Amino acid sequence: MKIWHLISNRWNSAISEYAVSMAKATQNLGHEILVTPLKEGPVAGRFQDANFKVASVDHFGPAKYGKLSTINGHFLPDVIITYGGPETTAAMFLKGKSKLVRFHGYKSDDGSLLQAVTKRLGHFHVDTVIVPSNFVAEGLREIFSMAVNVVTLGCDTEIFHLIENERLPRPELLIFGRLDPVKGHREFFSIFKGLLNLSEAKSHPRPKLRIVGLPANLSVRHIIEAARTLKISEDDYEIQCERVANVAEVMSRVSLGVVSSLGSEVICRVAEEFLLCGTPVVTTGVGSLPELFVNETFGGCYGPADGQTQQGDANNQEEHQKAAVMIYDILRHSHLENVTARRARSEEARKHFSILKMQQQLCEILGKAMEQVP
């Protein structure tokens, strides 16, 4: 088959990451792939670097429908896959006999009747909907008459895999990703303080917290102030604000991955990457994150599902203490485990979070879509 991926994302977001993995998965199935992203943007660069055939446009508005129609006429796709609203609307005029698959990578908080009607009207030409988790699927299945299929993000296991190395002298936790208030770096320091207290009480090696990420709406100064407020020594944490050349090596080396997000976790890429590197992970309970723990060795969730935690509230201090106790047990165990356990976790994660798994799911979904009578 010929599959045409249309993506209007301007930045390397989680949806962009999902689109790259979808393109790889469909290409690996033997299909001919064409990708149309926005011209000269970082997303276009991602596809070009991955050696996909790319035909870019400046935007997906009506003024570009002529160019999109020309691309469509030359390629003649059997399936069109869209990742956002503008290209889904454009596909209404491009579809013809092609099957249209719409990916939804977010969950709206608005459950109103008006929104439901608007969504139905905007999807009357869509044949199949794909979402990254049951968290997103639940609401959409109440709205749409067409199939809503869950396809979990698959990460590239040629990049994310266990890299064996020596155990660190101290248990080390890693928060990996941009410095942004929604990512919960400051809130996690309260939990980390509890881990330090537990290690001291039990006469165990003091854990260390590493934070790796570029500033985005949150400065290093704000994180340092949070640590100082809790009287956490600079010897117990490290902040690295630069791009990492070998992410898999960093993720493989630490004792425990942490996803401390307070919201917006739907695609859950970073948590999957930790697991593919053989490292267990602890996460908040927001979004799709709880769905990752399909194996008891993967780690666990802490905190409320809504992610609404603040440092000063007494109830949240109690929640943080409970989280610290849970995380401490996982951290202590993971720090002492051998490489055989790491290999086993990495292999188990491949069964759930690899591009091969995406291929298997997409093969069935696309087959059913093509069987549908127009």
Short mmCIF file of C-alpha atoms in Angstrom, two decimals:
data_model
loop_
_atom_site.label_atom_id
_atom_site.label_comp_id
_atom_site.label_asym_id
_atom_site.label_seq_id
_atom_site.Cartn_x
_atom_site.Cartn_y
_atom_site.Cartn_z
CA MET A 1 0.00 0.00 0.00
CA LYS A 2 0.90 3.66 -0.30
CA ILE A 3 0.54 5.60 2.95
CA TRP A 4 0.65 9.40 3.16
CA HIS A 5 1.41 10.93 6.58
CA LEU A 6 0.26 14.57 7.00
CA ILE A 7 1.46 16.40 10.12
CA SER A 8 0.97 20.07 10.97
CA ASN A 9 2.98 20.08 14.23
CA ARG A 10 5.55 22.87 14.31
CA TRP A 11 7.77 21.49 17.05
CA ASN A 12 9.28 18.22 18.21
CA SER A 13 6.41 17.42 20.54
CA ALA A 14 5.26 14.01 21.74
CA ILE A 15 2.82 13.89 18.82
CA SER A 16 5.69 14.53 16.41
CA GLU A 17 7.60 11.69 18.05
CA TYR A 18 4.58 9.44 17.63
CA ALA A 19 4.28 10.40 13.96
CA VAL A 20 7.93 9.46 13.31
CA SER A 21 7.39 6.08 14.98
CA MET A 22 4.18 5.53 13.00
CA ALA A 23 6.01 6.27 9.77
CA LYS A 24 8.78 3.84 10.70
CA ALA A 25 6.28 1.16 11.67
CA THR A 26 4.27 1.47 8.45
CA GLN A 27 7.44 1.51 6.37
CA ASN A 28 8.70 -1.61 8.14
CA LEU A 29 5.45 -3.32 7.13
CA GLY A 30 6.56 -2.89 3.53
CA HIS A 31 4.35 0.05 2.60
CA GLU A 32 5.50 2.98 0.46
CA ILE A 33 5.60 6.10 2.62
CA LEU A 34 5.33 9.81 1.82
CA VAL A 35 5.41 12.41 4.60
CA THR A 36 4.10 15.97 4.31
CA PRO A 37 5.14 18.12 7.30
CA LEU A 38 5.53 21.87 7.57
CA LYS A 39 8.40 23.18 5.46
CA GLU A 40 11.79 23.90 7.06
CA GLY A 41 10.59 23.03 10.56
CA PRO A 42 12.23 20.69 13.07
CA VAL A 43 9.64 18.00 12.34
CA ALA A 44 10.51 18.00 8.64
CA GLY A 45 14.14 17.63 9.65
CA ARG A 46 13.31 14.57 11.74
CA PHE A 47 11.73 12.81 8.78
CA GLN A 48 14.50 13.84 6.41
CA ASP A 49 17.15 12.57 8.81
CA ALA A 50 15.29 9.27 8.95
CA ASN A 51 15.48 9.08 5.12
CA PHE A 52 11.75 9.30 4.44
CA LYS A 53 10.43 10.73 1.20
CA VAL A 54 9.22 14.22 2.17
CA ALA A 55 7.01 16.74 0.35
CA SER A 56 6.61 19.75 2.64
CA VAL A 57 4.10 22.61 2.62
CA ASP A 58 4.11 26.04 4.29
CA HIS A 59 0.78 25.34 6.02
CA PHE A 60 -2.35 23.21 5.66
CA GLY A 61 -4.82 26.05 5.08
CA PRO A 62 -7.12 26.40 2.02
CA ALA A 63 -4.45 28.38 0.13
CA LYS A 64 -2.33 25.19 0.02
CA TYR A 65 -5.09 22.79 -0.99
CA GLY A 66 -3.96 23.09 -4.62
CA LYS A 67 -0.42 22.00 -3.80
CA LEU A 68 -1.68 19.23 -1.53
CA SER A 69 -3.96 18.05 -4.32
CA THR A 70 -0.98 17.92 -6.71
CA ILE A 71 1.04 15.86 -4.23
CA ASN A 72 -1.95 13.61 -3.72
CA GLY A 73 -2.39 13.13 -7.46
CA HIS A 74 1.24 12.14 -7.96
CA PHE A 75 1.42 9.77 -5.00
CA LEU A 76 -2.12 8.29 -5.12
CA PRO A 77 -2.21 7.03 -1.52
CA ASP A 78 -4.30 4.11 -0.35
CA VAL A 79 -4.26 5.46 3.22
CA ILE A 80 -3.89 9.00 4.55
CA ILE A 81 -2.88 9.41 8.20
CA THR A 82 -3.35 12.80 9.87
CA TYR A 83 -2.11 14.05 13.25
CA GLY A 84 -3.90 17.37 13.73
CA GLY A 85 -6.98 19.41 12.86
CA PRO A 86 -5.74 21.45 9.86
CA GLU A 87 -4.54 18.44 7.87
CA THR A 88 -7.65 16.44 8.80
CA THR A 89 -9.81 19.21 7.36
CA ALA A 90 -7.64 19.37 4.25
CA ALA A 91 -7.98 15.61 3.83
CA MET A 92 -11.71 16.11 3.31
CA PHE A 93 -10.87 17.49 -0.15
CA LEU A 94 -8.03 15.03 -0.83
CA LYS A 95 -9.44 11.73 0.32
CA GLY A 96 -11.17 10.39 -2.76
CA LYS A 97 -11.06 6.60 -2.51
CA SER A 98 -8.28 6.63 0.08
CA LYS A 99 -8.95 5.54 3.65
CA LEU A 100 -8.45 8.27 6.23
CA VAL A 101 -6.91 7.49 9.63
CA ARG A 102 -6.90 10.24 12.26
CA PHE A 103 -4.49 10.09 15.19
CA HIS A 104 -5.57 11.82 18.41
CA GLY A 105 -2.67 12.47 20.78
CA TYR A 106 -4.40 14.46 23.49
CA LYS A 107 -7.48 14.30 25.67
CA SER A 108 -9.72 17.33 25.95
CA ASP A 109 -11.08 18.25 29.38
CA ASP A 110 -14.26 19.62 27.84
CA GLY A 111 -16.92 16.91 27.83
CA SER A 112 -19.74 19.16 26.63
CA LEU A 113 -22.39 18.18 24.10
CA LEU A 114 -21.25 21.04 21.86
CA GLN A 115 -17.74 19.67 21.71
CA ALA A 116 -19.02 16.17 20.98
CA VAL A 117 -21.15 17.44 18.08
CA THR A 118 -18.26 19.53 16.74
CA LYS A 119 -15.92 16.53 16.85
CA ARG A 120 -18.45 14.32 15.04
CA LEU A 121 -18.89 16.90 12.29
CA GLY A 122 -15.12 17.25 11.91
CA HIS A 123 -14.70 13.48 11.55
CA PHE A 124 -17.53 12.46 9.25
CA HIS A 125 -14.96 11.68 6.52
CA VAL A 126 -12.63 9.75 8.87
CA ASP A 127 -12.60 5.95 8.60
CA THR A 128 -10.53 5.01 11.63
CA VAL A 129 -9.21 6.78 14.73
CA ILE A 130 -5.96 5.83 16.47
CA VAL A 131 -5.05 6.91 20.00
CA PRO A 132 -1.98 6.17 22.16
CA SER A 133 -3.81 4.93 25.26
CA ASN A 134 -7.09 3.80 26.81
CA PHE A 135 -7.05 7.08 28.74
CA VAL A 136 -7.69 8.92 25.46
CA ALA A 137 -9.86 6.20 23.90
CA GLU A 138 -12.52 6.21 26.63
CA GLY A 139 -13.88 9.65 25.86
CA LEU A 140 -13.64 9.37 22.09
CA ARG A 141 -15.49 6.05 21.92
CA GLU A 142 -18.51 7.81 23.39
CA ILE A 143 -18.40 10.36 20.58
CA PHE A 144 -17.41 8.56 17.38
CA SER A 145 -19.23 5.85 15.48
CA MET A 146 -16.05 4.66 13.73
CA ALA A 147 -13.44 2.41 15.35
CA VAL A 148 -11.17 3.98 17.98
CA ASN A 149 -8.02 1.85 18.23
CA VAL A 150 -5.31 2.01 20.89
CA VAL A 151 -1.76 1.84 19.52
CA THR A 152 0.83 2.47 22.21
CA LEU A 153 3.88 4.47 21.16
CA GLY A 154 6.72 2.27 19.99
CA CYS A 155 10.25 3.59 20.54
CA ASP A 156 13.20 2.76 18.31
CA THR A 157 15.01 -0.10 20.07
CA GLU A 158 18.09 0.47 17.94
CA ILE A 159 18.47 3.70 19.91
CA PHE A 160 16.86 2.82 23.25
CA HIS A 161 18.24 -0.40 24.68
CA LEU A 162 20.22 -1.55 27.67
CA ILE A 163 23.85 -0.42 27.70
CA GLU A 164 25.62 -2.42 30.38
CA ASN A 165 27.86 -0.51 32.76
CA GLU A 166 29.15 -0.60 36.31
CA ARG A 167 26.81 0.06 39.19
CA LEU A 168 26.96 3.58 40.62
CA PRO A 169 28.23 3.87 44.22
CA ARG A 170 25.08 5.78 45.24
CA PRO A 171 21.49 5.02 44.24
CA GLU A 172 20.72 7.56 41.53
CA LEU A 173 17.37 8.85 40.29
CA LEU A 174 16.98 10.67 36.98
CA ILE A 175 14.34 13.11 35.77
CA PHE A 176 14.88 13.50 32.03
CA GLY A 177 13.15 16.16 29.94
CA ARG A 178 12.57 19.87 29.54
CA LEU A 179 12.48 22.13 32.59
CA ASP A 180 8.85 23.14 32.71
CA PRO A 181 6.48 23.68 35.68
CA VAL A 182 4.12 20.95 34.40
CA LYS A 183 6.97 18.42 34.64
CA GLY A 184 6.95 18.63 38.44
CA HIS A 185 10.67 19.01 39.16
CA ARG A 186 10.15 21.29 42.18
CA GLU A 187 7.37 19.16 43.64
CA PHE A 188 9.52 16.03 43.41
CA PHE A 189 12.17 17.63 45.62
CA SER A 190 9.78 17.28 48.56
CA ILE A 191 9.61 13.53 47.87
CA PHE A 192 13.35 13.36 47.37
CA LYS A 193 13.83 14.95 50.80
CA GLY A 194 11.86 12.02 52.19
CA LEU A 195 14.18 9.58 50.40
CA LEU A 196 17.20 11.26 51.98
CA ASN A 197 15.62 11.02 55.43
CA LEU A 198 14.82 7.33 54.93
CA SER A 199 18.36 6.53 53.80
CA GLU A 200 19.76 8.30 56.86
CA ALA A 201 17.38 6.49 59.22
CA LYS A 202 18.26 3.11 57.72
CA SER A 203 22.00 3.87 57.40
CA HIS A 204 21.86 3.18 53.66
CA PRO A 205 23.84 5.07 50.96
CA ARG A 206 22.33 8.49 50.29
CA PRO A 207 20.50 8.69 46.97
CA LYS A 208 21.34 11.33 44.40
CA LEU A 209 18.89 13.10 42.10
CA ARG A 210 19.98 13.99 38.57
CA ILE A 211 17.96 16.36 36.40
CA VAL A 212 18.77 16.53 32.70
CA GLY A 213 16.89 18.92 30.45
CA LEU A 214 16.83 22.28 28.70
CA PRO A 215 15.01 25.21 30.36
CA ALA A 216 11.47 25.82 29.07
CA ASN A 217 9.32 28.10 31.25
CA LEU A 218 11.33 27.05 34.32
CA SER A 219 14.84 28.20 35.13
CA VAL A 220 17.61 26.33 36.94
CA ARG A 221 17.43 29.04 39.60
CA HIS A 222 13.83 28.06 40.45
CA ILE A 223 14.83 24.42 40.89
CA ILE A 224 17.81 25.34 43.08
CA GLU A 225 15.57 27.55 45.23
CA ALA A 226 13.19 24.61 45.75
CA ALA A 227 16.11 22.45 46.90
CA ARG A 228 17.43 25.15 49.24
CA THR A 229 13.99 25.68 50.78
CA LEU A 230 14.01 22.02 51.77
CA LYS A 231 17.64 22.24 52.95
CA ILE A 232 18.82 19.69 50.40
CA SER A 233 22.59 19.76 49.97
CA GLU A 234 24.07 20.50 46.56
CA ASP A 235 26.00 17.24 46.96
CA ASP A 236 22.70 15.34 46.72
CA TYR A 237 21.50 16.64 43.35
CA GLU A 238 22.86 17.67 39.96
CA ILE A 239 21.27 19.68 37.15
CA GLN A 240 22.55 19.27 33.60
CA CYS A 241 21.15 21.77 31.10
CA GLU A 242 22.58 20.50 27.84
CA ARG A 243 21.74 17.98 25.16
CA VAL A 244 22.95 14.46 25.91
CA ALA A 245 24.77 12.63 23.12
CA ASN A 246 23.92 9.11 24.28
CA VAL A 247 20.58 9.16 26.10
CA ALA A 248 20.38 5.35 26.32
CA GLU A 249 23.68 5.19 28.17
CA VAL A 250 22.52 7.78 30.72
CA MET A 251 19.16 6.03 31.21
CA SER A 252 20.79 2.61 31.52
CA ARG A 253 23.26 3.77 34.14
CA VAL A 254 20.91 5.23 36.76
CA SER A 255 19.09 3.20 39.40
CA LEU A 256 15.62 4.62 38.76
CA GLY A 257 13.86 6.82 36.23
CA VAL A 258 11.36 9.42 37.44
CA VAL A 259 8.47 11.00 35.51
CA SER A 260 7.18 13.61 37.96
CA SER A 261 4.72 15.30 35.59
CA LEU A 262 1.70 17.15 36.98
CA GLY A 263 -0.24 16.83 33.71
CA SER A 264 -0.16 16.39 29.91
CA GLU A 265 1.25 12.84 29.96
CA VAL A 266 -0.60 11.01 27.18
CA ILE A 267 2.07 9.46 24.96
CA CYS A 268 4.58 8.71 27.77
CA ARG A 269 7.72 8.50 25.63
CA VAL A 270 10.33 9.08 28.35
CA ALA A 271 8.96 6.41 30.68
CA GLU A 272 9.03 3.88 27.84
CA GLU A 273 12.62 4.82 27.00
CA PHE A 274 13.73 4.16 30.58
CA LEU A 275 12.12 0.72 30.54
CA LEU A 276 13.65 -0.21 27.18
CA CYS A 277 17.02 0.67 28.71
CA GLY A 278 16.31 -1.81 31.48
CA THR A 279 15.73 0.84 34.14
CA PRO A 280 12.57 0.78 36.29
CA VAL A 281 10.56 3.98 36.49
CA VAL A 282 8.26 5.68 38.97
CA THR A 283 5.65 8.13 37.74
CA THR A 284 2.81 10.28 38.92
CA GLY A 285 -0.66 8.93 38.19
CA VAL A 286 -1.60 11.54 35.59
CA GLY A 287 -2.83 10.84 32.08
CA SER A 288 -1.84 7.55 30.48
CA LEU A 289 1.10 6.85 32.81
CA PRO A 290 -0.61 4.13 34.91
CA GLU A 291 -1.13 2.06 31.74
CA LEU A 292 2.62 1.54 31.40
CA PHE A 293 2.92 -0.78 34.38
CA VAL A 294 1.91 -3.99 32.67
CA ASN A 295 4.74 -5.87 34.38
CA GLU A 296 5.49 -5.88 38.12
CA THR A 297 9.19 -5.18 37.50
CA PHE A 298 8.52 -1.93 35.64
CA GLY A 299 8.09 0.25 38.78
CA GLY A 300 4.95 2.04 39.90
CA CYS A 301 2.83 5.19 40.25
CA TYR A 302 2.71 7.60 43.15
CA GLY A 303 0.47 10.54 44.01
CA PRO A 304 -3.04 11.50 42.87
CA ALA A 305 -4.23 11.00 39.30
CA ASP A 306 -4.95 14.71 38.81
CA GLY A 307 -1.31 15.63 39.55
CA GLN A 308 -2.36 18.64 41.63
CA THR A 309 0.34 18.73 44.30
CA GLN A 310 1.92 21.74 45.90
CA GLN A 311 4.86 21.79 48.29
CA GLY A 312 3.38 23.59 51.28
CA ASP A 313 0.01 21.88 51.78
CA ALA A 314 -0.16 19.49 54.78
CA ASN A 315 -2.16 16.87 52.87
CA ASN A 316 0.37 16.94 50.08
CA GLN A 317 3.21 16.55 52.58
CA GLU A 318 1.51 13.36 53.74
CA GLU A 319 1.15 12.23 50.11
CA HIS A 320 4.81 13.00 49.49
CA GLN A 321 5.85 10.94 52.50
CA LYS A 322 3.80 7.96 51.26
CA ALA A 323 5.38 8.38 47.84
CA ALA A 324 8.86 8.52 49.37
CA VAL A 325 8.31 5.21 51.17
CA MET A 326 7.08 3.50 47.99
CA ILE A 327 9.85 4.95 45.82
CA TYR A 328 12.53 4.15 48.38
CA ASP A 329 11.70 0.43 48.25
CA ILE A 330 11.86 0.40 44.44
CA LEU A 331 15.05 2.47 44.42
CA ARG A 332 16.80 0.28 46.97
CA HIS A 333 15.89 -2.90 45.08
CA SER A 334 16.83 -1.54 41.65
CA HIS A 335 20.18 -0.24 42.89
CA LEU A 336 21.13 -3.73 44.09
CA GLU A 337 19.81 -5.75 41.15
CA ASN A 338 22.19 -7.43 38.70
CA VAL A 339 22.47 -7.04 34.94
CA THR A 340 20.38 -10.16 34.35
CA ALA A 341 17.37 -8.41 35.90
CA ARG A 342 18.05 -5.34 33.75
CA ARG A 343 18.19 -7.45 30.60
CA ALA A 344 14.94 -9.17 31.49
CA ARG A 345 13.18 -5.84 32.03
CA SER A 346 14.50 -4.45 28.76
CA GLU A 347 13.33 -7.52 26.85
CA GLU A 348 9.91 -7.40 28.49
CA ALA A 349 9.59 -3.70 27.61
CA ARG A 350 10.31 -4.53 23.96
CA LYS A 351 7.16 -6.65 23.90
CA HIS A 352 5.05 -3.61 24.76
CA PHE A 353 6.86 -0.43 23.69
CA SER A 354 8.82 -1.19 20.50
CA ILE A 355 8.19 -0.18 16.91
CA LEU A 356 7.76 -3.90 16.19
CA LYS A 357 4.78 -3.90 18.57
CA MET A 358 3.36 -0.87 16.74
CA GLN A 359 3.78 -2.73 13.43
CA GLN A 360 1.77 -5.66 14.71
CA GLN A 361 -1.06 -3.44 15.90
CA LEU A 362 -1.09 -1.28 12.77
CA CYS A 363 -1.06 -4.26 10.44
CA GLU A 364 -4.39 -5.41 11.85
CA ILE A 365 -5.91 -1.91 12.03
CA LEU A 366 -4.95 -0.91 8.48
CA GLY A 367 -6.14 -4.25 7.16
CA LYS A 368 -9.56 -3.72 8.70
CA ALA A 369 -9.70 -0.14 7.40
CA MET A 370 -9.02 -1.27 3.82
CA GLU A 371 -11.76 -3.89 4.10
CA GLN A 372 -14.40 -1.28 4.91
CA VAL A 373 -16.96 -0.70 2.19
CA PRO A 374 -16.90 2.95 1.01
#
